[in-house]
Short mmCIF file of C-alpha atoms in Angstrom, two decimals:
data_model
loop_
_atom_site.label_atom_id
_atom_site.label_comp_id
_atom_site.label_asym_id
_atom_site.label_seq_id
_atom_site.Cartn_x
_atom_site.Cartn_y
_atom_site.Cartn_z
CA UNK A 1 -3.67 -26.54 -6.67
CA UNK A 2 -6.86 -25.99 -4.68
CA UNK A 3 -5.25 -23.75 -2.05
CA UNK A 4 -4.94 -19.97 -1.97
CA UNK A 5 -1.43 -18.54 -1.70
CA UNK A 6 -0.23 -15.28 -0.14
CA UNK A 7 3.33 -14.01 -0.52
CA UNK A 8 4.55 -11.01 1.50
CA UNK A 9 3.68 -10.42 5.16
CA UNK A 10 4.87 -6.87 5.75
CA UNK A 11 3.08 -3.89 7.31
CA UNK A 12 0.12 -4.35 4.97
CA UNK A 13 0.44 -7.96 3.91
CA UNK A 14 0.34 -9.52 7.37
CA UNK A 15 -3.04 -8.07 8.46
CA UNK A 16 -4.46 -8.71 4.99
CA UNK A 17 -3.41 -12.36 5.09
CA UNK A 18 -4.70 -12.69 8.67
CA UNK A 19 -8.16 -11.56 7.60
CA UNK A 20 -8.03 -14.05 4.75
CA UNK A 21 -6.94 -16.81 7.16
CA UNK A 22 -9.73 -16.04 9.63
CA UNK A 23 -12.26 -16.36 6.84
CA UNK A 24 -10.84 -19.51 5.26
CA UNK A 25 -9.34 -21.32 8.27
CA UNK A 26 -11.63 -20.37 11.17
CA UNK A 27 -14.03 -22.45 13.23
CA UNK A 28 -11.74 -25.46 13.23
CA UNK A 29 -11.80 -25.87 9.43
CA UNK A 30 -8.76 -27.23 7.70
CA UNK A 31 -6.78 -24.33 6.31
CA UNK A 32 -6.53 -23.91 2.54
CA UNK A 33 -4.32 -20.81 2.79
CA UNK A 34 -0.58 -21.22 2.35
CA UNK A 35 1.67 -18.24 3.06
CA UNK A 36 5.33 -17.31 2.77
CA UNK A 37 7.46 -14.40 3.91
CA UNK A 38 11.17 -13.76 3.55
CA UNK A 39 11.43 -13.28 7.33
CA UNK A 40 9.77 -16.39 8.82
CA UNK A 41 8.97 -14.69 12.15
CA UNK A 42 6.24 -12.62 10.47
CA UNK A 43 4.33 -15.80 9.66
CA UNK A 44 3.84 -16.90 13.29
CA UNK A 45 0.43 -15.26 13.65
CA UNK A 46 -0.70 -16.78 10.36
CA UNK A 47 0.21 -20.26 11.56
CA UNK A 48 -1.84 -19.71 14.73
CA UNK A 49 -4.75 -18.55 12.58
CA UNK A 50 -4.72 -21.84 10.69
CA UNK A 51 -2.68 -21.01 7.60
CA UNK A 52 0.11 -23.28 6.40
CA UNK A 53 3.53 -21.61 6.31
CA UNK A 54 5.64 -22.56 3.30
CA UNK A 55 9.40 -22.91 3.41
CA UNK A 56 9.87 -21.11 0.09
CA UNK A 57 7.78 -19.45 -2.64
CA UNK A 58 7.92 -22.55 -4.82
CA UNK A 59 5.99 -24.47 -2.19
CA UNK A 60 3.20 -21.88 -2.36
CA UNK A 61 2.92 -22.18 -6.13
CA UNK A 62 2.99 -25.98 -5.91
CA UNK A 63 -0.22 -25.98 -3.84
CA UNK A 64 -2.12 -22.79 -4.79
CA UNK A 65 -4.20 -22.08 -7.85
CA UNK A 66 -4.52 -18.39 -6.98
CA UNK A 67 -1.53 -16.57 -5.51
CA UNK A 68 -1.66 -13.07 -4.03
CA UNK A 69 1.52 -11.01 -4.13
CA UNK A 70 1.87 -8.18 -1.59
CA UNK A 71 5.55 -7.39 -2.02
CA UNK A 72 7.70 -4.28 -1.79
CA UNK A 73 8.59 -3.78 -5.45
CA UNK A 74 9.13 -5.36 -8.83
CA UNK A 75 12.49 -6.85 -7.87
CA UNK A 76 10.93 -8.70 -4.95
CA UNK A 77 8.11 -9.93 -7.18
CA UNK A 78 10.52 -11.14 -9.86
CA UNK A 79 12.52 -13.01 -7.24
CA UNK A 80 9.57 -14.96 -5.79
CA UNK A 81 8.12 -15.66 -9.24
CA UNK A 82 11.48 -16.85 -10.57
CA UNK A 83 11.06 -14.50 -13.51
CA UNK A 84 13.66 -14.93 -16.28
CA UNK A 85 14.38 -18.44 -14.99
CA UNK A 86 12.90 -21.84 -15.95
CA UNK A 87 10.97 -21.81 -12.66
CA UNK A 88 8.75 -18.95 -13.81
CA UNK A 89 6.60 -21.01 -16.19
CA UNK A 90 6.38 -23.79 -13.63
CA UNK A 91 5.14 -21.31 -11.02
CA UNK A 92 2.54 -19.43 -13.07
CA UNK A 93 1.19 -21.88 -15.66
CA UNK A 94 -2.42 -22.69 -14.92
CA UNK A 95 -2.54 -20.27 -11.99
CA UNK A 96 -3.96 -16.83 -11.33
CA UNK A 97 -1.30 -14.36 -10.18
CA UNK A 98 -2.78 -11.40 -8.30
CA UNK A 99 -0.58 -8.30 -7.97
CA UNK A 100 -1.80 -6.37 -4.91
CA UNK A 101 1.21 -4.13 -4.31
CA UNK A 102 2.26 -0.88 -5.97
CA UNK A 103 4.73 -0.87 -8.85
CA UNK A 104 5.12 1.16 -11.99
CA UNK A 105 2.37 0.67 -14.58
CA UNK A 106 5.01 -0.34 -17.14
CA UNK A 107 6.30 -3.09 -14.86
CA UNK A 108 2.80 -4.49 -14.36
CA UNK A 109 2.07 -4.41 -18.09
CA UNK A 110 5.26 -6.37 -18.78
CA UNK A 111 4.57 -8.90 -16.04
CA UNK A 112 1.07 -9.44 -17.36
CA UNK A 113 2.48 -10.26 -20.80
CA UNK A 114 5.01 -12.72 -19.34
CA UNK A 115 2.43 -14.48 -17.12
CA UNK A 116 -0.02 -14.89 -20.00
CA UNK A 117 2.74 -16.12 -22.34
CA UNK A 118 3.66 -18.75 -19.73
CA UNK A 119 0.08 -20.03 -19.54
CA UNK A 120 -1.11 -18.14 -16.46
CA UNK A 121 -3.75 -15.52 -15.71
CA UNK A 122 -2.86 -12.10 -14.37
CA UNK A 123 -5.03 -9.78 -12.26
CA UNK A 124 -4.09 -6.39 -10.84
CA UNK A 125 -5.66 -5.71 -7.44
CA UNK A 126 -3.81 -2.85 -5.72
CA UNK A 127 -5.45 -1.54 -2.55
CA UNK A 128 -6.07 1.88 -1.05
CA UNK A 129 -5.61 2.17 2.70
CA UNK A 130 -2.95 1.87 5.39
CA UNK A 131 -2.19 -0.52 8.25
CA UNK A 132 -5.27 0.28 10.35
CA UNK A 133 -7.82 -0.26 7.54
CA UNK A 134 -5.88 -3.40 6.57
CA UNK A 135 -6.30 -4.75 10.10
CA UNK A 136 -10.02 -3.95 10.02
CA UNK A 137 -10.59 -5.49 6.58
CA UNK A 138 -11.60 -2.06 5.29
CA UNK A 139 -9.28 -1.66 2.33
CA UNK A 140 -10.55 -0.57 -1.10
CA UNK A 141 -9.39 -2.67 -4.03
CA UNK A 142 -9.03 -1.66 -7.67
CA UNK A 143 -9.05 -4.56 -10.15
CA UNK A 144 -8.08 -5.09 -13.76
CA UNK A 145 -7.83 -8.30 -15.75
CA UNK A 146 -9.95 -10.85 -17.62
CA UNK A 147 -13.57 -10.47 -16.43
CA UNK A 148 -14.01 -14.08 -15.22
CA UNK A 149 -10.74 -14.02 -13.28
CA UNK A 150 -11.53 -10.60 -11.82
CA UNK A 151 -14.92 -11.89 -10.64
CA UNK A 152 -13.24 -14.82 -8.88
CA UNK A 153 -10.57 -12.63 -7.27
CA UNK A 154 -13.21 -10.14 -6.17
CA UNK A 155 -14.90 -12.84 -4.10
CA UNK A 156 -11.62 -14.01 -2.58
CA UNK A 157 -10.54 -10.54 -1.42
CA UNK A 158 -13.81 -9.79 0.38
CA UNK A 159 -12.31 -10.51 3.85
CA UNK A 160 -9.57 -7.95 3.14
CA UNK A 161 -11.49 -5.28 1.25
CA UNK A 162 -14.89 -3.85 2.08
CA UNK A 163 -15.17 -2.31 -1.41
CA UNK A 164 -13.73 -3.28 -4.78
CA UNK A 165 -13.96 -1.62 -8.18
CA UNK A 166 -13.30 -3.01 -11.64
CA UNK A 167 -11.08 -0.52 -13.47
CA UNK A 168 -10.39 -2.32 -16.73
CA UNK A 169 -9.82 -5.60 -18.52
CA UNK A 170 -6.02 -5.50 -18.55
CA UNK A 171 -2.99 -4.01 -16.83
CA UNK A 172 -2.18 -1.31 -15.91
CA UNK A 173 -5.67 0.20 -15.55
CA UNK A 174 -5.97 -0.68 -11.84
CA UNK A 175 -2.48 0.56 -10.99
CA UNK A 176 -3.07 3.85 -12.79
CA UNK A 177 -6.25 4.26 -10.74
CA UNK A 178 -4.27 3.51 -7.57
CA UNK A 179 -1.68 6.14 -8.48
CA UNK A 180 -4.41 8.72 -9.08
CA UNK A 181 -5.94 7.94 -5.67
CA UNK A 182 -2.52 8.10 -4.01
CA UNK A 183 -1.85 11.49 -5.58
CA UNK A 184 -4.87 12.83 -3.73
CA UNK A 185 -3.89 11.07 -0.50
CA UNK A 186 -0.33 12.39 -0.54
CA UNK A 187 -1.28 15.99 -1.26
CA UNK A 188 -4.13 15.88 1.29
CA UNK A 189 -2.02 14.57 4.16
CA UNK A 190 0.84 16.92 3.29
CA UNK A 191 -1.60 19.85 3.35
CA UNK A 192 -3.01 18.73 6.69
CA UNK A 193 0.51 18.47 8.12
CA UNK A 194 1.40 21.97 6.93
CA UNK A 195 -1.83 23.34 8.44
CA UNK A 196 -0.99 21.64 11.75
CA UNK A 197 2.54 23.07 11.62
CA UNK A 198 1.12 26.57 11.02
CA UNK A 199 -1.35 26.29 13.92
CA UNK A 200 1.24 24.79 16.25
CA UNK A 201 3.87 27.46 15.59
CA UNK A 202 1.28 30.12 16.38
CA UNK A 203 0.56 28.38 19.68
CA UNK A 204 -3.06 27.58 18.86
CA UNK A 205 -4.75 24.92 20.94
CA UNK A 206 -4.19 21.57 19.25
CA UNK A 207 -7.46 20.08 20.46
CA UNK A 208 -9.48 23.01 19.16
CA UNK A 209 -7.67 22.81 15.81
CA UNK A 210 -8.63 19.16 15.49
CA UNK A 211 -12.23 19.79 16.60
CA UNK A 212 -12.70 22.55 14.02
CA UNK A 213 -11.36 20.25 11.29
CA UNK A 214 -13.52 17.34 12.42
CA UNK A 215 -16.66 19.49 12.45
CA UNK A 216 -16.14 20.94 8.99
CA UNK A 217 -16.78 19.71 5.45
CA UNK A 218 -13.13 18.73 4.92
CA UNK A 219 -13.20 16.03 7.59
CA UNK A 220 -12.55 12.44 6.52
CA UNK A 221 -11.40 9.17 8.00
CA UNK A 222 -7.87 10.02 6.90
CA UNK A 223 -7.91 13.55 8.32
CA UNK A 224 -9.24 12.34 11.69
CA UNK A 225 -6.66 9.57 11.91
CA UNK A 226 -3.70 11.72 10.86
CA UNK A 227 -4.72 14.77 12.92
CA UNK A 228 -4.82 12.59 16.03
CA UNK A 229 -1.35 11.25 15.24
CA UNK A 230 -0.02 14.78 14.70
CA UNK A 231 -1.47 16.02 17.98
CA UNK A 232 0.13 13.24 19.98
CA UNK A 233 3.37 13.06 17.97
CA UNK A 234 2.54 9.44 17.17
CA UNK A 235 4.87 8.45 14.33
CA UNK A 236 4.12 4.69 14.50
CA UNK A 237 3.87 3.42 10.95
CA UNK A 238 0.59 3.15 9.12
CA UNK A 239 2.13 4.23 5.81
CA UNK A 240 5.86 4.93 6.00
CA UNK A 241 7.52 8.10 4.67
CA UNK A 242 9.83 5.95 2.54
CA UNK A 243 6.88 4.12 0.96
CA UNK A 244 5.05 7.39 0.31
CA UNK A 245 8.18 8.74 -1.39
CA UNK A 246 8.31 5.60 -3.55
CA UNK A 247 4.66 6.12 -4.52
CA UNK A 248 5.39 9.77 -5.22
CA UNK A 249 8.19 8.75 -7.57
CA UNK A 250 5.95 6.28 -9.39
CA UNK A 251 3.21 8.88 -9.87
CA UNK A 252 5.71 11.52 -11.03
CA UNK A 253 7.21 9.10 -13.56
CA UNK A 254 3.76 8.22 -14.90
CA UNK A 255 2.89 11.93 -15.14
CA UNK A 256 6.08 12.68 -17.07
CA UNK A 257 5.42 9.76 -19.42
CA UNK A 258 2.00 11.24 -20.25
CA UNK A 259 3.46 14.78 -20.39
CA UNK A 260 1.25 15.87 -17.49
CA UNK A 261 2.03 18.72 -15.11
CA UNK A 262 1.95 17.71 -11.42
CA UNK A 263 2.93 20.84 -9.44
CA UNK A 264 1.40 19.81 -6.08
CA UNK A 265 2.87 16.33 -6.33
CA UNK A 266 6.29 17.76 -7.17
CA UNK A 267 6.32 19.84 -3.98
CA UNK A 268 5.31 16.78 -1.94
CA UNK A 269 8.02 14.79 -3.69
CA UNK A 270 10.64 17.24 -2.45
CA UNK A 271 9.25 17.34 1.10
CA UNK A 272 9.10 13.57 1.52
CA UNK A 273 12.60 13.31 0.08
CA UNK A 274 13.79 15.78 2.71
CA UNK A 275 12.03 13.79 5.47
CA UNK A 276 13.92 10.67 4.35
CA UNK A 277 17.21 12.59 4.30
CA UNK A 278 16.49 13.75 7.86
CA UNK A 279 16.26 10.11 8.96
CA UNK A 280 12.47 9.65 9.16
CA UNK A 281 11.97 7.21 6.30
CA UNK A 282 10.61 4.44 8.53
CA UNK A 283 8.18 6.70 10.42
CA UNK A 284 4.55 7.30 9.47
CA UNK A 285 3.94 9.71 6.62
CA UNK A 286 3.01 12.49 9.06
CA UNK A 287 6.75 12.66 9.78
CA UNK A 288 6.87 14.90 6.71
CA UNK A 289 6.25 17.41 9.52
CA UNK A 290 10.00 17.24 10.18
CA UNK A 291 10.67 18.61 6.71
CA UNK A 292 8.36 21.56 7.39
CA UNK A 293 10.10 22.17 10.72
CA UNK A 294 13.54 22.04 9.12
CA UNK A 295 12.54 24.54 6.43
CA UNK A 296 10.98 26.85 9.03
CA UNK A 297 14.04 26.69 11.28
CA UNK A 298 16.27 27.51 8.28
CA UNK A 299 14.40 30.75 7.51
CA UNK A 300 16.40 33.82 8.68
CA UNK A 301 14.65 35.64 11.52
CA UNK A 302 13.92 39.34 11.18
CA UNK A 303 14.97 41.59 14.08
#
């Protein structure tokens, strides 16, 4: 079990695993990274980069002592782990399972308990960033778990994440931190999109709008990236509307559980839900613009 495993090669997982493969399998070295994805076509680039492509998740666990999971949700994670089946203990015993996706804190806490009970080690390592930072190896990781295991995982994720922060010694401390960060991201990008919609409907010059934003104190890597996409109507996915809505739901549920008010988040929740209903769930999160447009077009005009 000397290899490293990576399960899930979607919008985020594929570039993350590629950066890991380039670090571990480059310069003609024998690859010690074994990957799997439900759709085999997504693994082609990984094979070219030197990674071994497994035929099923069990093959990954058979060879890897540390396995990264970058999967869509808890159901997908349970399926590849074989949770609630005899295969689960066989998969996780003696291994470190690293949860890099975004699920509910309660799910992660329960999975941690099951992995530990089966003789494994569990580390949370959700990441902040979208497709472009993933491709550049510029994600930010938040970690929680046993200190020695976290230290080991922190070294392994260096090719994927330019910064990492220890958030606690057990689940779900890292996921709660990720949800707090995502709350800011969602409200920020939604506010930027509304500002763009306002400027555009008044016929203001789009380039000047972006230049003023870029020159001011509110500018950030996210604002520059998303403003450019808004200006050019580029809805290619970096973080999909549907995934943002899922995150919104997770944050709202966690807020309700703690009896916290989340008024800005609740408005965003409604807007992203409307964008999905309008058919833009697979577009980048700036497609929440379509929800603003639909609301504007539904307002009665005064004579």
